[in-house]
Amino acid sequence: MSSDPSSDPSSAASAASTAESSAGTTAATATGATADTATGTTADAPAHPTARKHTALPKAQILIEALPWLTRHQGKTVVIKFGGNAMVDEDLKAAFAQDVVFLHHAGLKPVVVHGGGPQISRQLDAAGIVSEFKAGLRVTTPEAMDVVRMVLAGQVQRELVGLLNQHGPLAVGLTGEDAHTITATQHFPQIDGESVDIGRVGEITAIDTGAIEALLADGRIPVVSSIARSQDDGHVYNVNADTAAAALAAALDAETLMVLTDVEGLYEDWPNSDDVISRLTATELEKLLPELASGMVPKMQGCLHAVRNGVTTARVIDGRVQHSILLEIFTDEGIGTMVVPDAQDTQGES
């Protein structure tokens, strides 16, 4: 007759020991520990598994790269001349608007100055008016001035304001006529040593930044059409947008002037080479001006004026590249050509 294990003290102790061992093994397994059967010891597994690789990590690295530039430009005014191919390509226009809104939300104060060369030429053709350029400037008859005014203030500006305002109630359009923002007299360029009459083309004589500063203080993005009121004859003048942007940048004490164009920047030895000059001083640029193609002259003259009147840097960048503004401001490489005042040549300005 077999005995009852429950009534045998030694059997009960053995059963309790077995149960305790089993429970310990189960607990060890549950906590990631393993039992070493040869030594009776327990080896702890790693407390933290290896972190998985997140596909979004490069985005964080890009943001970190932008951090010093965000800090440096915080609260600074940036004047951007919008022109060239970026004005007629739908994807480039959308990317431009995104860039400007990004600058705004990143704590900068963007001011947009726009031209409208392609749109003006198209409308002049439709009206049977021949487009003509001298010294890199559009010859502007009174009839052409009516078209220029209509296209800049009524078409280009409204479209750009609309694109910016898709991202919130941010952009406000105005022309140089509004609040006496830009005042001009007739400009007579020098061609072969002679003054030439090219019609209602203005030479800026005064800038009043009051309206623009009020908009910036209210958290808005001013969008300025390059039309000026007359100082002396009651006319309205067509002002080169590069020139207008440079004058506004200087008057606003802007940190940066950015000029979008249809080339990579200022070429070192065009057409023999397509190497772009990444950086040059005001004096170096001044020496190059007589050798430049007529279309680049107003842009580079604007850059020269800006850096010689308080603007820290002036940059000519390729508007054919999507998000070229962000690439130029917030990355180490940058694109295009940067002009700096002579004094910064030894200060390591980057």
CSV table of C-alpha atoms in Angstrom, one decimal:
chain,number,residue,atom,x,y,z
A,1,MET,CA,0.0,0.0,0.0
A,2,SER,CA,1.6,3.2,-1.1
A,3,SER,CA,1.8,6.1,1.3
A,4,ASP,CA,0.2,9.5,0.7
A,5,PRO,CA,2.8,12.0,-0.3
A,6,SER,CA,1.0,14.8,1.4
A,7,SER,CA,1.3,13.1,4.7
A,8,ASP,CA,5.1,12.6,4.4
A,9,PRO,CA,7.0,15.7,5.6
A,10,SER,CA,10.0,14.9,3.4
A,11,SER,CA,7.9,14.5,0.3
A,12,ALA,CA,6.1,17.8,1.1
A,13,ALA,CA,9.4,19.6,1.4
A,14,SER,CA,10.6,18.1,-1.9
A,15,ALA,CA,7.4,19.2,-3.7
A,16,ALA,CA,7.7,22.7,-2.3
A,17,SER,CA,11.3,22.9,-3.5
A,18,THR,CA,10.3,21.7,-6.9
A,19,ALA,CA,7.6,24.3,-7.2
A,20,GLU,CA,9.9,27.1,-6.0
A,21,SER,CA,12.5,26.1,-8.6
A,22,SER,CA,9.9,26.0,-11.3
A,23,ALA,CA,8.5,29.4,-10.3
A,24,GLY,CA,12.0,30.8,-10.3
A,25,THR,CA,12.7,29.4,-13.8
A,26,THR,CA,9.4,30.9,-15.0
A,27,ALA,CA,10.2,34.3,-13.5
A,28,ALA,CA,13.7,34.3,-15.0
A,29,THR,CA,12.3,33.5,-18.4
A,30,ALA,CA,9.7,36.2,-18.1
A,31,THR,CA,12.4,38.8,-17.2
A,32,GLY,CA,14.7,37.9,-20.0
A,33,ALA,CA,17.2,35.9,-17.8
A,34,THR,CA,18.5,32.4,-18.7
A,35,ALA,CA,19.4,29.6,-16.4
A,36,ASP,CA,22.9,28.0,-16.8
A,37,THR,CA,22.2,24.3,-16.2
A,38,ALA,CA,25.8,23.5,-15.9
A,39,THR,CA,26.6,26.0,-13.1
A,40,GLY,CA,23.1,26.7,-11.8
A,41,THR,CA,23.6,30.4,-12.3
A,42,THR,CA,21.4,32.9,-14.1
A,43,ALA,CA,22.8,35.2,-16.8
A,44,ASP,CA,20.9,38.5,-17.3
A,45,ALA,CA,19.9,39.4,-20.9
A,46,PRO,CA,20.5,43.0,-22.1
A,47,ALA,CA,18.1,45.4,-20.3
A,48,HIS,CA,17.4,47.4,-23.5
A,49,PRO,CA,17.1,45.9,-26.9
A,50,THR,CA,19.1,47.5,-29.8
A,51,ALA,CA,17.2,50.7,-31.0
A,52,ARG,CA,15.7,50.2,-34.4
A,53,LYS,CA,16.8,52.5,-37.3
A,54,HIS,CA,14.2,55.2,-37.9
A,55,THR,CA,13.7,56.2,-41.5
A,56,ALA,CA,13.0,59.7,-40.5
A,57,LEU,CA,16.3,60.2,-38.8
A,58,PRO,CA,17.9,62.1,-41.8
A,59,LYS,CA,15.2,64.7,-41.3
A,60,ALA,CA,16.3,65.4,-37.8
A,61,GLN,CA,19.9,65.6,-39.0
A,62,ILE,CA,18.9,68.2,-41.6
A,63,LEU,CA,17.1,70.3,-38.9
A,64,ILE,CA,20.2,70.1,-36.7
A,65,GLU,CA,22.3,71.4,-39.6
A,66,ALA,CA,20.0,74.3,-39.9
A,67,LEU,CA,20.1,75.2,-36.2
A,68,PRO,CA,23.1,77.6,-36.2
A,69,TRP,CA,21.6,79.4,-39.3
A,70,LEU,CA,18.2,79.7,-37.6
A,71,THR,CA,19.9,81.2,-34.5
A,72,ARG,CA,21.9,83.6,-36.6
A,73,HIS,CA,19.0,84.9,-38.7
A,74,GLN,CA,16.4,85.0,-36.0
A,75,GLY,CA,14.4,88.2,-36.1
A,76,LYS,CA,16.4,89.5,-39.1
A,77,THR,CA,14.9,91.1,-42.2
A,78,VAL,CA,15.5,89.3,-45.5
A,79,VAL,CA,14.6,91.0,-48.8
A,80,ILE,CA,14.0,88.6,-51.7
A,81,LYS,CA,13.7,89.6,-55.3
A,82,PHE,CA,11.4,87.2,-57.0
A,83,GLY,CA,11.9,86.9,-60.7
A,84,GLY,CA,13.1,84.8,-63.6
A,85,ASN,CA,11.9,81.3,-64.3
A,86,ALA,CA,10.6,80.9,-60.8
A,87,MET,CA,7.8,83.3,-61.8
A,88,VAL,CA,6.4,81.2,-64.7
A,89,ASP,CA,6.9,77.6,-63.6
A,90,GLU,CA,4.0,76.4,-61.4
A,91,ASP,CA,6.1,74.0,-59.3
A,92,LEU,CA,8.8,76.7,-58.7
A,93,LYS,CA,6.2,79.3,-57.7
A,94,ALA,CA,4.7,76.9,-55.2
A,95,ALA,CA,8.2,76.0,-53.8
A,96,PHE,CA,9.0,79.7,-53.6
A,97,ALA,CA,5.9,80.4,-51.5
A,98,GLN,CA,6.7,77.5,-49.2
A,99,ASP,CA,10.2,78.9,-48.7
A,100,VAL,CA,9.0,82.4,-47.8
A,101,VAL,CA,6.4,81.1,-45.4
A,102,PHE,CA,9.0,78.8,-43.8
A,103,LEU,CA,11.3,81.8,-43.3
A,104,HIS,CA,8.4,83.6,-41.6
A,105,HIS,CA,7.6,80.8,-39.2
A,106,ALA,CA,11.3,80.3,-38.5
A,107,GLY,CA,11.4,83.8,-37.0
A,108,LEU,CA,12.8,85.7,-40.0
A,109,LYS,CA,11.1,88.7,-41.5
A,110,PRO,CA,10.8,88.2,-45.3
A,111,VAL,CA,10.0,91.0,-47.7
A,112,VAL,CA,9.3,90.0,-51.3
A,113,VAL,CA,9.9,92.4,-54.2
A,114,HIS,CA,8.8,91.1,-57.6
A,115,GLY,CA,9.3,92.0,-61.2
A,116,GLY,CA,7.3,90.5,-64.0
A,117,GLY,CA,9.4,90.5,-67.2
A,118,PRO,CA,7.9,87.4,-68.9
A,119,GLN,CA,4.4,88.4,-68.1
A,120,ILE,CA,4.9,92.0,-69.2
A,121,SER,CA,6.4,90.9,-72.5
A,122,ARG,CA,3.6,88.5,-73.1
A,123,GLN,CA,1.0,91.2,-72.4
A,124,LEU,CA,2.8,93.8,-74.5
A,125,ASP,CA,2.9,91.3,-77.4
A,126,ALA,CA,-0.9,90.8,-77.0
A,127,ALA,CA,-1.3,94.6,-77.2
A,128,GLY,CA,0.9,94.9,-80.2
A,129,ILE,CA,3.6,96.8,-78.4
A,130,VAL,CA,7.2,95.9,-79.2
A,131,SER,CA,9.4,94.9,-76.2
A,132,GLU,CA,12.8,96.7,-76.3
A,133,PHE,CA,15.7,96.7,-73.9
A,134,LYS,CA,18.6,99.1,-73.5
A,135,ALA,CA,21.3,98.9,-70.9
A,136,GLY,CA,19.5,95.9,-69.5
A,137,LEU,CA,16.3,97.9,-68.8
A,138,ARG,CA,12.9,97.8,-70.5
A,139,VAL,CA,12.2,100.8,-72.7
A,140,THR,CA,8.8,102.0,-71.2
A,141,THR,CA,6.6,104.2,-73.3
A,142,PRO,CA,3.5,105.7,-71.7
A,143,GLU,CA,1.4,103.0,-73.4
A,144,ALA,CA,3.8,100.3,-72.1
A,145,MET,CA,3.7,101.8,-68.6
A,146,ASP,CA,0.0,101.2,-68.5
A,147,VAL,CA,0.6,97.5,-69.3
A,148,VAL,CA,3.5,97.3,-66.8
A,149,ARG,CA,1.3,98.7,-64.0
A,150,MET,CA,-1.6,96.5,-64.8
A,151,VAL,CA,0.5,93.3,-65.0
A,152,LEU,CA,2.7,94.0,-61.9
A,153,ALA,CA,0.0,95.2,-59.5
A,154,GLY,CA,-3.0,93.5,-60.9
A,155,GLN,CA,-1.7,90.1,-62.0
A,156,VAL,CA,1.7,89.0,-60.7
A,157,GLN,CA,1.3,90.5,-57.2
A,158,ARG,CA,-2.2,89.1,-56.7
A,159,GLU,CA,-1.1,85.6,-57.7
A,160,LEU,CA,1.9,85.7,-55.4
A,161,VAL,CA,-0.1,87.0,-52.5
A,162,GLY,CA,-2.6,84.2,-53.1
A,163,LEU,CA,0.1,81.5,-53.1
A,164,LEU,CA,1.5,82.8,-49.8
A,165,ASN,CA,-1.9,83.1,-48.2
A,166,GLN,CA,-2.6,79.5,-48.9
A,167,HIS,CA,-0.5,78.9,-45.8
A,168,GLY,CA,-2.3,81.4,-43.6
A,169,PRO,CA,-3.4,85.1,-43.5
A,170,LEU,CA,0.2,86.3,-44.0
A,171,ALA,CA,0.9,88.2,-47.2
A,172,VAL,CA,-0.2,91.8,-48.0
A,173,GLY,CA,0.5,93.4,-51.4
A,174,LEU,CA,1.5,97.0,-52.1
A,175,THR,CA,3.3,98.9,-54.8
A,176,GLY,CA,6.0,101.5,-54.5
A,177,GLU,CA,3.2,104.1,-55.0
A,178,ASP,CA,1.5,103.1,-51.8
A,179,ALA,CA,2.4,105.3,-48.7
A,180,HIS,CA,5.3,106.8,-50.8
A,181,THR,CA,7.2,103.6,-50.4
A,182,ILE,CA,9.3,104.2,-53.5
A,183,THR,CA,9.9,107.6,-55.1
A,184,ALA,CA,11.7,108.1,-58.4
A,185,THR,CA,12.7,110.5,-61.1
A,186,GLN,CA,13.2,109.6,-64.8
A,187,HIS,CA,16.3,107.4,-65.3
A,188,PHE,CA,18.7,108.1,-68.2
A,189,PRO,CA,21.2,105.3,-68.6
A,190,GLN,CA,24.6,105.8,-70.1
A,191,ILE,CA,25.2,103.9,-73.4
A,192,ASP,CA,28.5,104.5,-75.1
A,193,GLY,CA,29.1,107.6,-73.0
A,194,GLU,CA,25.7,109.2,-73.9
A,195,SER,CA,22.5,109.6,-71.8
A,196,VAL,CA,19.6,107.7,-73.4
A,197,ASP,CA,15.9,108.3,-73.0
A,198,ILE,CA,14.2,105.0,-72.3
A,199,GLY,CA,10.8,106.4,-71.3
A,200,ARG,CA,9.0,105.9,-67.9
A,201,VAL,CA,11.9,104.1,-66.2
A,202,GLY,CA,12.6,105.4,-62.8
A,203,GLU,CA,15.7,106.1,-60.8
A,204,ILE,CA,15.0,105.8,-57.1
A,205,THR,CA,15.4,109.0,-55.1
A,206,ALA,CA,13.7,108.1,-51.8
A,207,ILE,CA,12.5,105.1,-49.8
A,208,ASP,CA,9.8,105.3,-47.1
A,209,THR,CA,9.8,102.0,-45.1
A,210,GLY,CA,6.9,103.0,-42.8
A,211,ALA,CA,4.2,100.8,-44.4
A,212,ILE,CA,6.5,97.8,-44.8
A,213,GLU,CA,7.8,98.0,-41.2
A,214,ALA,CA,4.2,98.3,-39.9
A,215,LEU,CA,3.3,95.1,-41.8
A,216,LEU,CA,6.4,93.3,-40.5
A,217,ALA,CA,5.5,94.4,-36.9
A,218,ASP,CA,2.0,92.9,-37.4
A,219,GLY,CA,3.5,89.5,-38.5
A,220,ARG,CA,2.8,90.0,-42.2
A,221,ILE,CA,4.8,89.3,-45.3
A,222,PRO,CA,4.9,92.4,-47.5
A,223,VAL,CA,4.9,91.8,-51.3
A,224,VAL,CA,6.0,94.9,-53.2
A,225,SER,CA,5.5,95.6,-56.9
A,226,SER,CA,8.4,97.6,-58.4
A,227,ILE,CA,6.5,100.7,-59.4
A,228,ALA,CA,7.4,104.1,-58.1
A,229,ARG,CA,5.6,107.4,-57.6
A,230,SER,CA,7.2,110.4,-59.3
A,231,GLN,CA,9.1,112.9,-57.3
A,232,ASP,CA,8.5,115.8,-59.7
A,233,ASP,CA,6.2,115.2,-62.7
A,234,GLY,CA,3.1,113.3,-61.6
A,235,HIS,CA,3.9,110.2,-63.6
A,236,VAL,CA,4.3,106.6,-62.4
A,237,TYR,CA,7.6,104.9,-63.1
A,238,ASN,CA,8.7,101.4,-63.9
A,239,VAL,CA,11.6,100.6,-61.6
A,240,ASN,CA,13.9,97.7,-62.2
A,241,ALA,CA,13.0,95.1,-59.6
A,242,ASP,CA,16.6,94.2,-58.8
A,243,THR,CA,17.3,97.9,-58.1
A,244,ALA,CA,14.1,98.3,-56.0
A,245,ALA,CA,14.9,95.2,-53.9
A,246,ALA,CA,18.4,96.5,-53.2
A,247,ALA,CA,17.2,100.0,-52.2
A,248,LEU,CA,14.6,98.5,-49.9
A,249,ALA,CA,17.1,96.1,-48.3
A,250,ALA,CA,19.4,99.0,-47.5
A,251,ALA,CA,16.6,101.2,-46.2
A,252,LEU,CA,15.3,98.3,-44.0
A,253,ASP,CA,18.7,97.5,-42.7
A,254,ALA,CA,18.2,94.0,-43.9
A,255,GLU,CA,20.5,91.1,-43.0
A,256,THR,CA,20.4,89.7,-46.5
A,257,LEU,CA,19.3,90.5,-50.0
A,258,MET,CA,18.5,87.5,-52.2
A,259,VAL,CA,18.1,87.9,-55.9
A,260,LEU,CA,16.6,84.9,-57.8
A,261,THR,CA,17.7,84.6,-61.4
A,262,ASP,CA,17.9,82.1,-64.2
A,263,VAL,CA,21.6,81.2,-63.8
A,264,GLU,CA,23.6,79.4,-61.2
A,265,GLY,CA,25.3,82.7,-60.0
A,266,LEU,CA,28.0,84.9,-61.3
A,267,TYR,CA,30.3,82.9,-63.6
A,268,GLU,CA,34.0,83.3,-63.2
A,269,ASP,CA,34.9,83.2,-67.0
A,270,TRP,CA,31.7,83.0,-69.0
A,271,PRO,CA,31.4,81.6,-71.7
A,272,ASN,CA,34.8,79.9,-71.5
A,273,SER,CA,33.9,78.3,-68.1
A,274,ASP,CA,30.7,77.6,-66.1
A,275,ASP,CA,32.5,77.8,-62.8
A,276,VAL,CA,30.5,79.9,-60.4
A,277,ILE,CA,32.1,82.5,-58.1
A,278,SER,CA,30.8,81.5,-54.7
A,279,ARG,CA,31.9,84.6,-52.8
A,280,LEU,CA,33.4,88.0,-53.6
A,281,THR,CA,33.8,91.4,-51.9
A,282,ALA,CA,32.3,94.7,-52.9
A,283,THR,CA,35.5,95.9,-54.4
A,284,GLU,CA,36.0,92.7,-56.4
A,285,LEU,CA,32.5,92.9,-57.8
A,286,GLU,CA,33.0,96.6,-58.7
A,287,LYS,CA,36.0,95.6,-60.8
A,288,LEU,CA,34.0,92.9,-62.6
A,289,LEU,CA,30.9,95.1,-63.4
A,290,PRO,CA,32.2,96.5,-66.8
A,291,GLU,CA,32.7,92.9,-68.1
A,292,LEU,CA,29.2,91.6,-67.2
A,293,ALA,CA,26.4,90.8,-69.6
A,294,SER,CA,23.8,93.5,-69.7
A,295,GLY,CA,21.1,91.3,-68.0
A,296,MET,CA,23.4,90.7,-65.0
A,297,VAL,CA,24.4,94.4,-64.5
A,298,PRO,CA,21.2,95.6,-62.6
A,299,LYS,CA,21.4,92.5,-60.3
A,300,MET,CA,25.0,92.9,-59.4
A,301,GLN,CA,24.8,96.7,-59.1
A,302,GLY,CA,21.9,96.0,-56.7
A,303,CYS,CA,24.1,93.6,-54.7
A,304,LEU,CA,26.9,96.2,-54.6
A,305,HIS,CA,24.5,99.0,-53.5
A,306,ALA,CA,23.1,96.7,-50.8
A,307,VAL,CA,26.4,95.7,-49.1
A,308,ARG,CA,27.8,99.2,-49.3
A,309,ASN,CA,24.7,100.5,-47.5
A,310,GLY,CA,24.5,98.3,-44.4
A,311,VAL,CA,23.2,94.9,-45.7
A,312,THR,CA,25.4,92.1,-44.4
A,313,THR,CA,25.3,89.8,-47.5
A,314,ALA,CA,23.8,90.0,-51.0
A,315,ARG,CA,23.2,86.7,-52.8
A,316,VAL,CA,22.4,85.8,-56.4
A,317,ILE,CA,20.9,82.4,-56.5
A,318,ASP,CA,19.4,80.0,-59.1
A,319,GLY,CA,15.7,80.4,-59.0
A,320,ARG,CA,15.3,77.3,-61.3
A,321,VAL,CA,16.2,75.1,-58.3
A,322,GLN,CA,13.3,74.2,-56.0
A,323,HIS,CA,13.7,75.6,-52.5
A,324,SER,CA,16.9,77.4,-53.5
A,325,ILE,CA,16.2,80.0,-50.7
A,326,LEU,CA,16.3,77.4,-48.0
A,327,LEU,CA,19.3,75.8,-49.5
A,328,GLU,CA,21.1,79.1,-49.5
A,329,ILE,CA,20.2,80.3,-46.0
A,330,PHE,CA,20.0,77.1,-43.9
A,331,THR,CA,22.7,74.8,-45.3
A,332,ASP,CA,26.5,74.7,-45.0
A,333,GLU,CA,27.0,74.4,-48.7
A,334,GLY,CA,24.7,77.1,-50.1
A,335,ILE,CA,24.3,77.8,-53.7
A,336,GLY,CA,24.9,80.8,-56.0
A,337,THR,CA,27.1,83.8,-55.5
A,338,MET,CA,27.4,85.8,-52.2
A,339,VAL,CA,28.7,89.4,-52.1
A,340,VAL,CA,30.0,90.8,-48.8
A,341,PRO,CA,31.2,94.2,-47.7
A,342,ASP,CA,35.0,94.7,-48.0
A,343,ALA,CA,35.4,94.8,-44.2
A,344,GLN,CA,34.1,91.2,-43.9
A,345,ASP,CA,36.7,89.8,-46.2
A,346,THR,CA,39.0,89.1,-43.1
A,347,GLN,CA,36.2,88.2,-40.7
A,348,GLY,CA,35.4,84.8,-42.1
A,349,GLU,CA,31.8,85.6,-43.1
A,350,SER,CA,30.1,82.5,-44.4
